[in-house]
Amino acid sequence: MGVYEELIERGLIAQVTNEEEIREMVNAGKATFYIGFDPTADSLHVGHFMALCLMKRLQEAGNRPIALVGGGTGMIGDPSGRSDMRSMMTIEQIDHNCECFRKQMSRFIEFGEDKALMVNNADWLRNLNFLDFMREIGPAFSVNEMLRARCYVNRLENGLSFLEFSYMLMQGYDFYMLYQKYGCNMEFGGDDQWSNMLAGTELIRKKLGKDAHALTITLLTNKEGKKMGKTASGAVWLDPEKTSPYEFYQYWRNVDDADVLKCMKLLTFLPIEEIRAMEGWEGAELNKAKEILAYHLTELVHGREEAEKADSAAKAIFAGGGVSENMPKLCLEDADFTDDSIDILSILVRAGLSASRGEARRNVQQGGVQQDGKKITDITRRYARADFGEGLVFQRGKKNFVLVKA
């Protein structure tokens, strides 16, 4: 099985331009491809993780990845799939986020001479002369076609600013520049990016008279909206300071039964034959598959040592072993206390077990919160500083634990 056929088998291909030529290039290791990452935060998240795994897989097959960070496009913001306009970031925030991305990506992709490249589109976008750009690029874009693009559908209903409308031109220009500067002959992206990606291939064809190809990958964060990549406390980050290795492990350990094998195919580097053998697993076997998924992905992102810790902590807790040294911990600070005490709702939010006080209230009222194995039913329950002693274990649901100390 060639690498392209494996991408299909793993469910990564949504649609392509000229499949036969792309198949030959990818299988022969002759693709120089890029995936764009807009720096909307100072850490990559699960959605990016899926793209990074694809880049790693293709690099191992001899193809050359280009990780394009959006120091330029990040100043506008991609309107794809959104119903409102993104908040404007300062240039300092954008540059900081780009640098954070660079460090995290190095865990997955091998950068260096004749290897992967990391490029920032700020290099050509920030200093563009508006009139020169419009004279050069504007004639290649049809407004009628742009208005029919999927990426603008939600925004047209609620109002689309010209700032966001220009995003397609920026993304198309990225491919145009990468094609000329680095011989980039292929673009990968989420299936919601198809219109933007075709803009780049058309721009190259019209301006240079040459062929380029866009290949989309199906990311769960794009295809299934907000379902994947979210927890009670927010997004699942690759930065261990934002999402601990244990929380990362737990996220994958708790995926829906229907998504286990899908995630294995998309994200792990387990042989496809080994994954196929799990297709009939149910009950305890399916739980074992979830442990395999969680361990492999935690090892990939955080290393073997952290994966071992997370795995042992999870098993100790589920076996009723009480406190584990590898359990997520929270140390409350002076500012968390009012009159030397803190209420249960504040503890749940600070521990990341609930996303807000409103959600924490519902968790308690619905019987989903425990402290040291005992259900808490009083939403006004308060804890004095002295109550914490060596630490109290708070639990939401069956699998979310935090050891809280003062």
XYZ file of C-alpha atoms in Angstrom:
406
model
C 0.000 0.000 0.000
C 1.422 3.400 -1.007
C 1.254 6.343 1.377
C -1.563 7.947 -0.627
C -3.620 4.753 -0.459
C -2.962 4.668 3.290
C -4.254 8.245 3.632
C -7.474 7.114 1.964
C -7.668 4.009 4.160
C -7.251 6.160 7.268
C -10.053 8.503 6.174
C -7.871 11.558 5.602
C -8.768 12.428 2.013
C -11.884 14.499 1.346
C -11.401 15.802 -2.197
C -8.536 16.520 -4.558
C -7.675 18.184 -7.832
C -6.226 15.693 -10.349
C -6.022 12.664 -8.068
C -3.818 10.516 -10.313
C -0.995 13.051 -10.477
C -1.219 13.758 -6.749
C -1.129 10.018 -5.996
C 2.054 9.611 -8.043
C 3.770 12.618 -6.442
C 2.930 11.627 -2.864
C 3.808 7.962 -3.305
C 7.114 8.873 -4.968
C 7.993 11.318 -2.171
C 8.081 14.245 -4.618
C 5.464 16.480 -3.027
C 6.522 19.760 -1.448
C 3.346 20.637 0.389
C 2.202 23.203 2.900
C -0.363 23.502 5.656
C -1.185 26.894 7.155
C -1.515 27.633 10.880
C -3.010 30.962 11.947
C -1.599 31.967 15.362
C -4.887 32.643 17.158
C -3.431 31.473 20.510
C -0.029 30.864 22.084
C -0.386 27.077 21.819
C -1.345 24.557 19.187
C -4.456 22.500 19.967
C -5.983 19.171 19.009
C -7.171 20.500 15.641
C -3.579 21.414 14.718
C -2.401 18.063 16.073
C -4.292 16.267 13.337
C -2.559 18.316 10.661
C 0.846 17.800 12.288
C 0.352 14.024 12.317
C -0.397 14.149 8.602
C 2.749 16.210 7.965
C 4.842 13.734 9.962
C 3.347 10.806 8.067
C 4.089 12.373 4.686
C 7.597 13.481 5.690
C 8.436 9.909 6.704
C 7.419 8.886 3.168
C 9.988 11.295 1.674
C 7.777 14.317 0.989
C 8.784 17.809 2.144
C 6.437 19.703 4.492
C 6.225 23.474 4.792
C 4.621 24.685 8.018
C 3.279 28.147 7.195
C 2.527 30.264 10.250
C 0.164 33.142 9.605
C 1.988 36.183 10.915
C 0.287 38.075 8.073
C -3.095 36.352 7.658
C -3.437 36.269 11.452
C -3.867 40.045 11.312
C -7.153 39.465 9.452
C -8.532 36.141 10.675
C -10.096 33.336 8.681
C -13.909 33.723 8.470
C -14.432 30.075 7.451
C -17.224 28.443 9.420
C -17.644 31.420 11.757
C -20.766 33.441 12.484
C -18.894 36.417 13.935
C -15.695 38.348 13.350
C -12.530 37.281 15.166
C -11.047 39.567 17.802
C -8.157 41.650 16.516
C -4.737 40.719 17.903
C -1.770 43.034 18.213
C 1.327 42.381 16.119
C 3.192 41.576 19.341
C 0.617 38.899 20.247
C 0.773 37.414 16.766
C 4.578 37.248 16.725
C 4.644 35.689 20.194
C 2.127 33.040 19.162
C 4.108 32.256 15.998
C 7.235 31.639 18.074
C 5.290 29.325 20.410
C 4.066 27.361 17.389
C 7.624 26.966 16.115
C 8.766 25.268 19.326
C 5.802 22.908 19.502
C 5.931 21.868 15.857
C 9.521 20.717 16.245
C 8.262 17.759 18.293
C 6.498 16.373 15.227
C 8.321 17.584 12.141
C 12.047 17.438 11.393
C 13.168 20.882 10.278
C 16.468 21.616 8.593
C 18.304 21.753 5.278
C 16.549 19.578 2.688
C 13.963 18.710 5.352
C 10.854 20.528 6.546
C 10.598 24.303 6.365
C 8.882 26.724 8.682
C 7.819 29.902 6.890
C 5.954 32.998 8.107
C 3.667 34.723 5.605
C 4.351 38.005 7.396
C 7.516 38.050 5.265
C 5.519 38.932 2.156
C 2.123 40.104 3.402
C 2.921 42.793 5.963
C 4.850 45.036 3.594
C 2.581 44.737 0.573
C 1.606 47.926 -1.234
C -2.180 47.817 -1.499
C -2.438 49.259 -5.018
C 0.352 47.095 -6.380
C -1.192 43.995 -4.782
C -4.667 44.720 -6.171
C -3.315 45.392 -9.663
C -1.335 42.146 -9.608
C -3.770 39.808 -7.864
C -7.237 41.403 -8.085
C -7.947 40.534 -11.752
C -7.474 36.808 -10.968
C -10.431 36.721 -8.562
C -14.117 36.755 -9.491
C -16.312 38.375 -6.837
C -19.266 36.318 -8.067
C -17.343 33.096 -7.437
C -16.034 34.310 -4.095
C -19.571 35.037 -2.867
C -20.538 31.433 -3.591
C -17.611 30.047 -1.586
C -18.445 27.793 1.384
C -16.070 29.682 3.665
C -18.266 32.809 3.496
C -21.708 31.220 3.869
C -22.185 31.849 7.607
C -20.794 35.367 7.459
C -22.944 36.502 4.547
C -26.042 35.881 6.666
C -24.780 38.031 9.542
C -22.607 40.548 7.733
C -19.169 40.086 6.175
C -16.557 42.826 6.455
C -14.269 43.617 3.536
C -11.360 42.814 5.873
C -12.472 39.180 6.130
C -13.582 39.069 2.502
C -9.953 39.696 1.542
C -8.765 36.586 3.424
C -9.186 34.392 0.356
C -6.884 36.677 -1.616
C -4.275 36.446 1.147
C -4.413 32.640 1.302
C -4.288 32.338 -2.460
C -1.289 34.662 -2.500
C 0.442 32.448 0.087
C 0.365 29.448 -2.261
C 1.483 31.659 -5.146
C 4.514 32.860 -3.162
C 5.402 29.424 -1.775
C 5.204 27.968 -5.290
C 7.723 30.524 -6.558
C 10.033 30.655 -3.524
C 10.197 26.994 -2.486
C 8.751 24.941 -5.322
C 5.678 24.144 -3.232
C 3.412 22.101 -5.503
C 0.639 21.026 -3.155
C -1.561 22.479 -0.427
C -3.275 20.526 2.341
C -6.033 21.882 4.521
C -9.252 21.116 6.344
C -12.291 20.327 4.239
C -13.769 23.727 5.121
C -10.818 25.372 3.358
C -11.537 24.025 -0.124
C -12.625 27.366 -1.622
C -9.592 29.187 -0.232
C -7.283 26.452 -1.470
C -8.687 26.468 -4.981
C -8.076 30.222 -5.023
C -4.347 29.508 -4.729
C -4.270 26.911 -7.498
C -6.232 29.199 -9.812
C -3.973 32.155 -9.044
C -0.865 30.128 -9.929
C -2.473 28.901 -13.130
C -3.592 32.377 -14.217
C -0.412 34.224 -13.256
C 2.214 31.620 -14.156
C 0.385 29.367 -16.579
C 1.408 26.315 -14.564
C -0.437 23.602 -12.699
C -0.589 23.244 -8.931
C -2.775 21.005 -6.873
C -4.869 21.347 -3.734
C -5.431 18.300 -1.585
C -7.762 18.489 1.399
C -7.636 16.440 4.549
C -10.643 15.805 6.754
C -9.990 16.988 10.297
C -12.464 16.061 13.028
C -12.458 19.660 14.272
C -13.646 20.833 10.854
C -15.975 18.008 9.933
C -17.710 17.601 13.263
C -17.742 21.206 14.414
C -17.142 21.687 18.123
C -17.609 18.057 19.117
C -13.934 17.106 19.196
C -11.138 19.094 20.761
C -13.200 20.460 23.665
C -13.476 19.605 27.335
C -15.413 21.087 30.230
C -12.582 23.523 30.828
C -12.132 24.582 27.204
C -9.886 23.528 24.324
C -7.422 20.636 24.452
C -4.002 22.243 24.073
C -0.645 20.687 23.210
C 1.098 22.964 25.725
C 1.414 20.988 29.008
C 0.956 24.221 30.968
C -2.524 24.619 29.434
C -3.586 20.978 29.247
C -1.567 18.654 31.488
C -0.361 15.318 30.077
C -2.852 13.584 32.385
C -5.736 15.732 31.107
C -4.568 15.115 27.536
C -4.506 11.361 28.204
C -7.941 11.522 29.801
C -9.393 13.417 26.858
C -8.514 10.588 24.486
C -9.383 7.906 27.069
C -12.906 9.363 27.193
C -13.676 9.738 23.479
C -17.000 8.369 22.315
C -17.030 4.665 21.479
C -17.891 5.463 17.858
C -14.806 7.681 17.490
C -12.103 5.389 18.896
C -11.032 3.640 15.695
C -11.538 6.808 13.663
C -9.076 8.627 15.925
C -6.652 5.727 15.755
C -6.657 5.844 11.971
C -6.325 9.612 11.763
C -3.780 10.212 14.502
C -1.742 7.191 15.520
C 1.084 5.539 13.636
C -0.130 2.054 14.512
C -0.221 -0.230 11.440
C -3.569 -0.081 9.720
C -3.828 -3.892 9.965
C -3.561 -3.669 13.758
C -6.355 -1.082 13.859
C -8.568 -3.173 11.564
C -8.212 -6.063 13.999
C -9.941 -3.929 16.669
C -13.049 -3.240 14.596
C -15.147 -5.866 16.349
C -14.082 -4.950 19.879
C -16.757 -4.180 22.444
C -17.033 -3.642 26.194
C -13.754 -4.243 28.024
C -11.885 -4.674 24.735
C -13.102 -1.272 23.539
C -11.901 0.281 26.803
C -8.525 -1.307 26.116
C -8.555 0.322 22.664
C -9.186 3.690 24.317
C -6.198 3.144 26.612
C -4.033 2.303 23.595
C -5.229 5.445 21.816
C -4.652 7.669 24.860
C -1.199 6.243 25.555
C 0.069 6.530 21.973
C -1.125 10.098 21.503
C 0.163 11.251 24.896
C 3.529 9.689 24.093
C 3.585 11.421 20.718
C 2.859 14.859 22.193
C 4.477 14.705 25.645
C 6.956 11.826 25.508
C 7.018 8.299 26.897
C 7.691 9.268 30.514
C 4.617 11.507 30.724
C 2.512 8.908 28.937
C 3.561 6.285 31.504
C 2.699 8.636 34.381
C -0.703 9.498 32.944
C -1.493 5.871 32.233
C -0.526 4.682 35.719
C -2.419 7.536 37.409
C -5.573 6.787 35.430
C -5.436 3.083 36.235
C -4.765 3.733 39.934
C -7.731 6.100 40.197
C -10.137 3.873 38.300
C -9.116 0.898 40.433
C -10.182 2.844 43.532
C -6.642 3.406 44.694
C -7.328 6.948 45.895
C -4.684 9.642 45.485
C -1.992 9.071 42.878
C 1.214 11.092 42.706
C 0.573 11.568 38.997
C -2.952 12.911 39.500
C -3.593 16.486 38.286
C -3.046 18.936 41.120
C -4.209 22.438 41.998
C -2.708 24.579 44.726
C -5.120 27.313 45.777
C -3.611 30.749 46.395
C -4.465 33.466 48.906
C -6.503 35.313 46.295
C -8.797 32.297 45.910
C -10.057 32.608 49.485
C -12.640 35.029 50.858
C -12.659 35.317 54.661
C -10.325 32.319 54.674
C -12.760 30.024 52.854
C -13.754 29.078 49.289
C -17.012 27.709 47.882
C -17.414 24.478 45.944
C -18.330 26.224 42.684
C -15.098 28.242 42.735
C -13.084 25.092 43.408
C -14.627 23.282 40.432
C -13.887 26.190 38.093
C -10.325 26.734 39.398
C -9.620 23.000 39.072
C -10.828 22.983 35.467
C -13.563 20.478 36.280
C -16.259 22.940 35.178
C -16.003 25.697 32.593
C -18.018 28.281 34.578
C -19.841 28.780 37.857
C -23.120 28.146 36.058
C -21.871 24.831 34.746
C -20.401 23.981 38.174
C -23.814 24.662 39.755
C -25.473 22.254 37.296
C -22.801 19.613 37.878
C -23.476 19.687 41.629
C -27.262 19.806 41.298
C -27.222 16.847 38.903
C -25.187 14.749 41.340
C -22.039 14.663 39.254
C -19.560 16.038 41.822
C -17.761 14.178 44.600
C -15.149 15.042 47.206
C -13.014 12.130 48.395
C -15.602 9.703 47.036
C -18.612 11.360 48.674
C -21.273 13.087 46.599
C -21.700 16.830 47.107
C -25.263 18.132 46.809
C -25.021 21.581 48.433
C -24.097 24.303 45.941
C -23.309 26.664 48.849
C -20.783 24.290 50.443
C -17.669 26.163 51.606
C -14.217 24.927 52.609
C -11.933 26.594 55.142
C -8.233 26.738 54.352
C -7.564 24.243 57.148
C -9.996 21.713 55.607
C -7.609 20.897 52.799
C -4.885 19.340 54.980
C -2.753 17.138 52.691
C -5.238 17.689 49.890
C -8.811 16.847 48.895
C -9.707 14.910 45.744
C -12.541 16.499 43.770
C -14.242 14.522 41.035
C -16.662 15.448 38.247
C -18.282 12.533 36.491
C -16.582 9.157 36.500
C -13.168 10.045 35.127
C -12.212 13.645 35.965
C -10.161 14.030 39.169
C -8.065 16.843 40.658
C -6.140 16.857 43.940
C -6.687 20.304 45.499
C -4.385 21.717 48.174
C -4.244 25.097 49.892
